[in-house]
Each structure stands twice: as C-alpha cells, then as structure tokens.
Short mmCIF file of C-alpha atoms and ligand atoms in Angstrom, two decimals:
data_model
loop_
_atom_site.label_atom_id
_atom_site.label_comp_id
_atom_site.label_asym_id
_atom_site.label_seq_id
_atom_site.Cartn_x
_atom_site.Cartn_y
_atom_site.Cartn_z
CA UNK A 1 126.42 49.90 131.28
CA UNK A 2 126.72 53.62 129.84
CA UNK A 3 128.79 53.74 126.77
CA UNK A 4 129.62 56.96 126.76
CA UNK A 5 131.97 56.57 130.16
CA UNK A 6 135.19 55.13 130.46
CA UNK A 7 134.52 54.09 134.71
CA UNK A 8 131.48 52.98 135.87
CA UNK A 9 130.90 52.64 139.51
CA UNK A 10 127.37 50.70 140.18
CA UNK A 11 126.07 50.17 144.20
CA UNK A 12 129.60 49.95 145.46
CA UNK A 13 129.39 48.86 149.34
CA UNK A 14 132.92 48.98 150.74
CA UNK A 15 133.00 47.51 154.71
CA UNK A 16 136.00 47.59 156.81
CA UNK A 17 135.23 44.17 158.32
CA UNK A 18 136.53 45.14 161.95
CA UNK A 19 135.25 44.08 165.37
CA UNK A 20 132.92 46.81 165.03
CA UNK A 21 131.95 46.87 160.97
CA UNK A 22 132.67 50.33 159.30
CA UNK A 23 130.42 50.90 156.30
CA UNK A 24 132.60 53.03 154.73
CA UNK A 25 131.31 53.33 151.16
CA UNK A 26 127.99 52.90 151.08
CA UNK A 27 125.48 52.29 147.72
CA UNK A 28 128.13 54.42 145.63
CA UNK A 29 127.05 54.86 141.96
CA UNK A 30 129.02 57.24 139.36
CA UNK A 31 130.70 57.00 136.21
CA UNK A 32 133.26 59.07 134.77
CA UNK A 33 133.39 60.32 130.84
CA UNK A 34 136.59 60.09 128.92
CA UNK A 35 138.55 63.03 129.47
CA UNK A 36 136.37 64.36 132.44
CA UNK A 37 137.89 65.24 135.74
CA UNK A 38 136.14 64.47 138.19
CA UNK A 39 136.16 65.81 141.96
CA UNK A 40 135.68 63.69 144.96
CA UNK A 41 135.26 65.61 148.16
CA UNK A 42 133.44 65.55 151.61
CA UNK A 43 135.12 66.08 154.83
CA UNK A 44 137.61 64.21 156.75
CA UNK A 45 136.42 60.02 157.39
CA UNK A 46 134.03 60.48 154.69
CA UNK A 47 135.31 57.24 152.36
CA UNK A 48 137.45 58.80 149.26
CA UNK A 49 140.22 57.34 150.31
CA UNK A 50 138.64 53.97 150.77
CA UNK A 51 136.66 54.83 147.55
CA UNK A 52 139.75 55.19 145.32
CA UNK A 53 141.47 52.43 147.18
CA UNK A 54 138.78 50.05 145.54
CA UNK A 55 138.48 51.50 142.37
CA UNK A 56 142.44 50.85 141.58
CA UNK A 57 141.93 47.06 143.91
CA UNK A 58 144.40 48.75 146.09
CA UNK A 59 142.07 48.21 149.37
CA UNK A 60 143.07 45.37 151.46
CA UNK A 61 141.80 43.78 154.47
CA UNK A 62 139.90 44.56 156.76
CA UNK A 63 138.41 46.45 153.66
CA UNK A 64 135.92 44.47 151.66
CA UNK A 65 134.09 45.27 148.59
CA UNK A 66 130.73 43.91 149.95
CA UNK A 67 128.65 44.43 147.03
CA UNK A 68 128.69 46.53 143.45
CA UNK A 69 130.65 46.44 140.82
CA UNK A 70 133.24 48.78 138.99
CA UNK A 71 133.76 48.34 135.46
CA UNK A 72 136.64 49.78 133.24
CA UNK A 73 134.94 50.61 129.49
CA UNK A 74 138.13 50.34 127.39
CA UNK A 75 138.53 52.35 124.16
CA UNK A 76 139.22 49.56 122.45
CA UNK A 77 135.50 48.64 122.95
CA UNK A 78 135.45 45.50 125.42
CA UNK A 79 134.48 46.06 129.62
CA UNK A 80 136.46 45.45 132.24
CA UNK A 81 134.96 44.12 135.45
CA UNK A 82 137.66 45.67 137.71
CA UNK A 83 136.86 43.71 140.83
CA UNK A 84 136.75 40.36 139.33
CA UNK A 85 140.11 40.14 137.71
CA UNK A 86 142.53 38.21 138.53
CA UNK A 87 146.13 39.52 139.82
CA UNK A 88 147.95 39.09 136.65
CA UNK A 89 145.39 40.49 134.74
CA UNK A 90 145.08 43.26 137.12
CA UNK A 91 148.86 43.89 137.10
CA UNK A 92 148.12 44.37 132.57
CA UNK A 93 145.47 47.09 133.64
CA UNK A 94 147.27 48.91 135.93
CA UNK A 95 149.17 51.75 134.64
CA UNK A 96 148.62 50.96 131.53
CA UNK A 97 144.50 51.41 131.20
CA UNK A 98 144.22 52.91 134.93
CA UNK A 99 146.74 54.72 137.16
CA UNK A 100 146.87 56.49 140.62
CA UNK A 101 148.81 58.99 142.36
CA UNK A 102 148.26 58.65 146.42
CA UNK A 103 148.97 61.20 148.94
CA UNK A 104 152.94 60.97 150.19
CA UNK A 105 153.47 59.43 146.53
CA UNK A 106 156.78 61.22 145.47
CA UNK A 107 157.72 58.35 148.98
CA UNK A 108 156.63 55.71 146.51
CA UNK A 109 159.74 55.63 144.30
CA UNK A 110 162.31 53.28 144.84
CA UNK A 111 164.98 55.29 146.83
CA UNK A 112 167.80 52.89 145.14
CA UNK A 113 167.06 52.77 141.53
CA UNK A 114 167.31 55.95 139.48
CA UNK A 115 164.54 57.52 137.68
CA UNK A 116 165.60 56.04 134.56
CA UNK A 117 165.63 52.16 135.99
CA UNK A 118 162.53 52.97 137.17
CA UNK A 119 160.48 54.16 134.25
CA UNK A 120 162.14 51.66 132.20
CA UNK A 121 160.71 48.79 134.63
CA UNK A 122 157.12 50.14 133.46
CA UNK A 123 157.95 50.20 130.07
CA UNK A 124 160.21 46.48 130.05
CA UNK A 125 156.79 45.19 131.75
CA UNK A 126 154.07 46.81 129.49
CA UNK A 127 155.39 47.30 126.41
CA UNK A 128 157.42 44.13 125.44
CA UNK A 129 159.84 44.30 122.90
CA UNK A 130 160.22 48.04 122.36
CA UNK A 131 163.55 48.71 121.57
CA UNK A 132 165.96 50.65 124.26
CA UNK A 133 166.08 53.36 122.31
CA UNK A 134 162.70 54.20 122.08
CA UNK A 135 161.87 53.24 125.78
CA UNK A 136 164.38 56.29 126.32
CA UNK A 137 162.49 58.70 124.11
CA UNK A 138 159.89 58.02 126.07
CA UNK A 139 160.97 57.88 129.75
CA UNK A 140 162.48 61.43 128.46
CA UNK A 141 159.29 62.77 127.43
CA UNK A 142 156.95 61.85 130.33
CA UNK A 143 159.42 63.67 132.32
CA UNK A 144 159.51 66.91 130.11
CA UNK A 145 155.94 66.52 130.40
CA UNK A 146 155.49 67.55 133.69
CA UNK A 147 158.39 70.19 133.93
CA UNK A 148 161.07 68.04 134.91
CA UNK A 149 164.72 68.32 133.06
CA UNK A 150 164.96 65.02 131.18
CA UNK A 151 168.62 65.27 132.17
CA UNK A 152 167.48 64.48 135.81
CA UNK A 153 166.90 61.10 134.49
CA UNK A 154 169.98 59.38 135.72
CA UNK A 155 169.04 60.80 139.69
CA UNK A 156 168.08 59.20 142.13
CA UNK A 157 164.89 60.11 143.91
CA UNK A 158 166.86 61.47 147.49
CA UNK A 159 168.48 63.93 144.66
CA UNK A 160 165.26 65.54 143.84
CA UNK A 161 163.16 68.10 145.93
CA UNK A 162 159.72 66.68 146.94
CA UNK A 163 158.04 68.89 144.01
CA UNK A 164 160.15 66.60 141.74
CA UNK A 165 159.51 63.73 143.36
CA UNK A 166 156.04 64.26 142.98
CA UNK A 167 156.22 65.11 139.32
CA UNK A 168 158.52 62.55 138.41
CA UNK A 169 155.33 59.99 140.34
CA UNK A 170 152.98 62.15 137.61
CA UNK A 171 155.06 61.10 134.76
CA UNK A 172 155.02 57.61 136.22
CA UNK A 173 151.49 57.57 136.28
CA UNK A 174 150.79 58.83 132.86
CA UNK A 175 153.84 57.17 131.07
CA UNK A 176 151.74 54.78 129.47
CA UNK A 177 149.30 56.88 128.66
CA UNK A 178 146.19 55.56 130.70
CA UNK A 179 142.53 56.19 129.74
CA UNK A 180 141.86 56.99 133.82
CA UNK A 181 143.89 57.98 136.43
CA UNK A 182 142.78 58.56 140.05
CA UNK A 183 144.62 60.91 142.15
CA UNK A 184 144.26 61.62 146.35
CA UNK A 185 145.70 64.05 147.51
CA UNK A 186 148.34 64.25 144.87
CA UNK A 187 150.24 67.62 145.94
CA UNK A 188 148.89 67.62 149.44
CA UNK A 189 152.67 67.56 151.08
CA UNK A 190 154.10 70.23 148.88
CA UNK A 191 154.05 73.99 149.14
CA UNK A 192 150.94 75.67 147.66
CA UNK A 193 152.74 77.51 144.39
CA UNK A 194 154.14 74.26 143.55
CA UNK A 195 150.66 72.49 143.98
CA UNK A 196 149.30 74.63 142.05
CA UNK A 197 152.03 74.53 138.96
CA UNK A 198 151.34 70.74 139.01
CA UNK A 199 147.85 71.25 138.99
CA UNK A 200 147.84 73.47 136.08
CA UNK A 201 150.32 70.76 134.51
CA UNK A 202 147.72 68.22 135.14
CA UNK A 203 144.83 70.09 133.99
CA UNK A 204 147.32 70.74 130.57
CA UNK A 205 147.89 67.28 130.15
CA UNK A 206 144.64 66.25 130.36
CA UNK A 207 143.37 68.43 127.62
CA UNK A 208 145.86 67.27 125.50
CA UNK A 209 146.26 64.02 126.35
CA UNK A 210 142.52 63.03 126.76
CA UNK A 211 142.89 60.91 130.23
CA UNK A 212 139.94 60.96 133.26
CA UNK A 213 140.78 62.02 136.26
CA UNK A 214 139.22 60.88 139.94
CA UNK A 215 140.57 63.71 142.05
CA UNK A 216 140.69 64.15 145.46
CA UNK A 217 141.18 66.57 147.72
CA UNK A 218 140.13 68.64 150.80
CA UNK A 219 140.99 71.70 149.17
CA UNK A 220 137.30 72.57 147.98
CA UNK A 221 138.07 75.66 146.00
CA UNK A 222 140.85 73.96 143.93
CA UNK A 223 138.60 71.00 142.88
CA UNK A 224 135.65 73.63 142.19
CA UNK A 225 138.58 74.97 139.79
CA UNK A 226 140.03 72.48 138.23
CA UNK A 227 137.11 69.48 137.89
CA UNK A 228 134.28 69.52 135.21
CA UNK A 229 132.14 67.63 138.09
CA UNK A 230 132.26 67.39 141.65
CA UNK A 231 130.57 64.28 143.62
CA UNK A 232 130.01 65.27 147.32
CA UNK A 233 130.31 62.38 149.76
CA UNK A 234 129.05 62.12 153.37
CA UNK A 235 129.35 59.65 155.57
CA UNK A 236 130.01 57.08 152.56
CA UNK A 237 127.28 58.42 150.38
CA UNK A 238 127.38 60.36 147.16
CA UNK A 239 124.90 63.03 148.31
CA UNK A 240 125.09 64.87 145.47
CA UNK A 241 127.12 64.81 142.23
CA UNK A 242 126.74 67.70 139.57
CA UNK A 243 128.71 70.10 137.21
CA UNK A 244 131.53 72.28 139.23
CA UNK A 245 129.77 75.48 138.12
CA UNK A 246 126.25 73.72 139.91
CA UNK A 247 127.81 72.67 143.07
CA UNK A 248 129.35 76.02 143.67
CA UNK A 249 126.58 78.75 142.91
CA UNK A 250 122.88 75.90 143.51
CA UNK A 251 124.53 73.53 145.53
CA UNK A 252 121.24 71.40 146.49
CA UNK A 253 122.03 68.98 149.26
CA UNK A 254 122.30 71.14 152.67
CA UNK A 255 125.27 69.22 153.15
CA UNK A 256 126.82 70.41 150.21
CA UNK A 257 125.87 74.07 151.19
CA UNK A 258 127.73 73.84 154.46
CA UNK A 259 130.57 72.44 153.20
CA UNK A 260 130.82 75.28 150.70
CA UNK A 261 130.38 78.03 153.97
CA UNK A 262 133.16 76.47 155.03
CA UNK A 263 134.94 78.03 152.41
CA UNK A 264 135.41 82.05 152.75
CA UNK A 265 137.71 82.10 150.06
CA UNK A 266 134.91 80.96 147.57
CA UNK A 267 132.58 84.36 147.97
CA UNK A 268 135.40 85.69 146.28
CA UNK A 269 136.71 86.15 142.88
CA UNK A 270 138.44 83.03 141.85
CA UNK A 271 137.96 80.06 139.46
CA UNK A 272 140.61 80.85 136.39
CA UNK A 273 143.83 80.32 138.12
CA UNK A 274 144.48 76.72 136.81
CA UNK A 275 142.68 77.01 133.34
CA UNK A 276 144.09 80.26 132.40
CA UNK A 277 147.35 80.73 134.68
CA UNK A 278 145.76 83.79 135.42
CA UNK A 279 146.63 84.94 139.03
CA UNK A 280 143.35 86.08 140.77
CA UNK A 281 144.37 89.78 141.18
CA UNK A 282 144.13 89.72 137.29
CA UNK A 283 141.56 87.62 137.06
CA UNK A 284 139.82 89.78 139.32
CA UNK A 285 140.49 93.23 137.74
N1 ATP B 1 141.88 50.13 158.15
C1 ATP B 1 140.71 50.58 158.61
N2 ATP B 1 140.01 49.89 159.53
C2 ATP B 1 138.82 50.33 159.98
N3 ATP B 1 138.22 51.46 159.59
C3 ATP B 1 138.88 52.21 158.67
C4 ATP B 1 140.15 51.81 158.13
N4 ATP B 1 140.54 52.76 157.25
C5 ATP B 1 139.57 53.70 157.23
N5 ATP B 1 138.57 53.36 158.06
C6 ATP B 1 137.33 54.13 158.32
O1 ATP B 1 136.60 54.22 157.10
C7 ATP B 1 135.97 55.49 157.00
C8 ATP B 1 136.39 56.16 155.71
O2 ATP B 1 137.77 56.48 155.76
P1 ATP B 1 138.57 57.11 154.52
O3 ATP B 1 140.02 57.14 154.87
O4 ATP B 1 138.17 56.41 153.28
O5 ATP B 1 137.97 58.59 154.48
P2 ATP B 1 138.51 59.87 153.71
O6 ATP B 1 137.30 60.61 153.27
O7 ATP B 1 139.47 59.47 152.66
O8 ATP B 1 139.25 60.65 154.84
P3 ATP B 1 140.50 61.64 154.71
O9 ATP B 1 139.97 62.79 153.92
O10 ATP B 1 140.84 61.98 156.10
O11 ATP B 1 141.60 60.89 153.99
C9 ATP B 1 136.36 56.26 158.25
O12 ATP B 1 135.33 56.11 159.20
C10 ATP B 1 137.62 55.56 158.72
O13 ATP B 1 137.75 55.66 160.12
#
C-alpha cells in the first residue's frame, strides 16, 4: 500500500475469457498521486481500454479480472478495495470518489432529460438532502466550469453541438468533485481546436481542483503535453512508466523509442500549448 497515492493498481491480470483466452492486461502495477495526470498509451489492441474498463468495474464479460487488485486510497484516510465491492457500494464510489469520461461520451447523456434533470439525478443520489437551491448553484457551476453557458441548462442534449455535449459529460464527471477520474479518449470525436480547448480546461481544472487523472489517448504528443507521467503499454504490459519529460527525450524501452518515431511532430518545437495557451508559433519564437 503506498500512502502517498490516491489509485493503486497491484499485478492486475485482466482475461477476456473467449474460446480462445485474450490476456489482455497482463501483471499491471501503477499507482497514481493525488493530483497527478497520468498518461496511458501504446498502440492500437494494446489493453487501455480494457485497463480503464477495470479500474472504474466497468468491464464485463467475457472480461475477467483474473488476478490483482486495485485499491482506491480515500482522503479521508480509509482504502478501498475497488474490485471487491459490492454494487451498491460501488454505485457510492462512483462519481463521487472516482469518475470516467469514455470515448463517444457526449452519446452517454440521456437524449430525453435536459441537462438540468440530469445533473440533478447525480446530485438527488449523492448528496441527500441538499436543498434545491443549492443543487442549482451547483449544476450551474460545473457547467461554467468547463465553458458552457449555465443558461444552456434547461437544453436538451440533441440542442447542443458535440463539443458541448462533451463538456457538459466533463462537468458530469467532475460535479462531485472526485479525487480520480479516468478519461479514454475523451475528445477523440471532436475537431482538434475544440480538443484542445477542453484539454486546456481539463488541465485548468485539475490544478485547481486537485483531481488525478488516468488519460488516454493515441495522440502521443498531447499526452507528452499535458500528463506529469506517461505509462507505455504493449501487448498488456506496462513496459515502461516514467516522468513525461523522461519518456520523450531517454525513452528506455525500444518499444517506447519506436513509438515516439512514430511521431514527426515531436522533433519539433512543442510542449506549452495546453499549460500556457501558448500557440506553438509563439512558443517557438
Ligand atoms: N470483448 C472482447 N472479447 C475478446 N477480446 C477482446 C474484447 N475486447 C477487447 N479484446 C481484446 O483485448 C485486447 C485489448 O483491447 P483494448 O480495447 O483494451 O485495447 P486498447 O489499447 O484500448 O485499443 P484501442 O486503442 O484500439 O482502443 C485486444 O487484443 C482486443 O482484441
């Protein structure tokens, strides 16, 4: 148990129990800090996805946690075994101490309830007894949060352009103000300027906010940018897992240096975009 982390993953074997096995996550061992983001990536078929799918006991079968153990180190002091709680206390946890954002999210919301209705439901189910007016104030505020007008409360989702929808799933995921949230391929479906505005947003709210991020994505140079570590998988393995500044100019696992030559763009002067809001022409200059 490491007290200083807020996730610890120890020897996590993930199988997807098919006619022929698939050993997807194999002898997977990290933790995460409070407040740290860290990157997942590895190419296509590599396990995040089934990875993150376990971690927030979304995984289902065929998928099988064979072995390991994931444990949620709550501020208030006491440990979580993730994988050994039962469905109502996993229902507690969720959103509340541990939230996710999946790829095709913003298709998540309820296309018949409006925003409001459906922040409220979080806050009705989490927060009992907090008054209407105060479940408002918040709703409201998660929203503002991530750049959406707070007046956009009372639409429904097929009102709202998919860089909305996606934010308003950001505010949902963060409206209760969770101590880890993981997030696959949370932008992947929306143009890059917009990604990268939500990124930034993220980033921002993370800083002041204080949440840990798992974050996902095949876009190398934009976890390299926005994560404090990146974790390299291949072929269900962490091969490597070291500071974002380590992976990108001593990357040690030959794996790890391919991946990165797969990458043009990173030769190049880059890095500040989402920290700073610097563009890279004046980073660059
Ligand atoms: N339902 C399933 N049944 C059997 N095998 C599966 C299933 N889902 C995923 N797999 C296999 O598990 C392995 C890991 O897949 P996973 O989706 O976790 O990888 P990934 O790194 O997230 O890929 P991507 O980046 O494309 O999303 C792959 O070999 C995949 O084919």
């Amino acid at each position: 148990m490491t007290r200083d982390a807020v996730l610890t993953i120890d020897h996590l074997d993930v199988v997807y129990e098919t006619e022929r096995p698939v050993h997807a996550v194999k002898d997977v061992s990290l933790s995460l800090a409070p407040g740290e983001i860290l990157g997942l990536a590895g190419e296509s078929g590599c396990g995040k996805t089934t990875l993150a799918y376990a971690i927030t006991r979304l995984h289902k079968p065929p998928a099988k946690v064979a072995s390991g153990s994931i444990t949620f180190h709550d501020r208030d002091g006491s440990d979580v075994d993730l994988l050994g709680l039962s469905d109502e206390r996993l229902r507690a946890v969720r959103w509340s101490k541990l939230s996710m954002v999946f790829q095709g999210a913003m298709n998540a919301l309820n296309p018949v309830t409006t925003i409001r209705a459906q922040l409220d439901d979080a806050l009705v189910e989490h927060r009992k007894g907090m008054p209407k007016r105060e479940r408002r104030a918040i709703a409201e505020d998660a929203l503002r949060r991530v750049g959406v007008d707070p007046a956009r409360i009372t639409a429904y989702p097929h009102e709202l352009s998919g860089g909305m929808r996606q934010r308003v799933m950001i505010a949902m995921a963060m409206l209760l103000e969770p101590q880890v949230m993981i997030m696959d391929e949370p932008t992947t479906a929306l143009d890059v300027v917009v990604q990268r505005e939500i990124l930034r947003e993220i980033v921002r709210l993370r800083d002041e906010l204080g949440f840990a991020v798992v974050f996902i994505t095949h876009d190398l140079p934009l976890l390299l940018e926005i994560s404090d570590r990146i974790a390299i998988m291949l072929r269900g393995e962490v091969v490597e897992c070291d500071t974002a500044a380590r992976i990108q100019h001593e990357p040690q696992h030959p794996y790890t240096q391919r991946l990165l030559r797969s990458f043009p763009s990173l030769s190049g002067a880059r890095g500040d975009f989402i920290r700073t809001g610097l563009g890279f022409e004046e980073v660059a200059s």
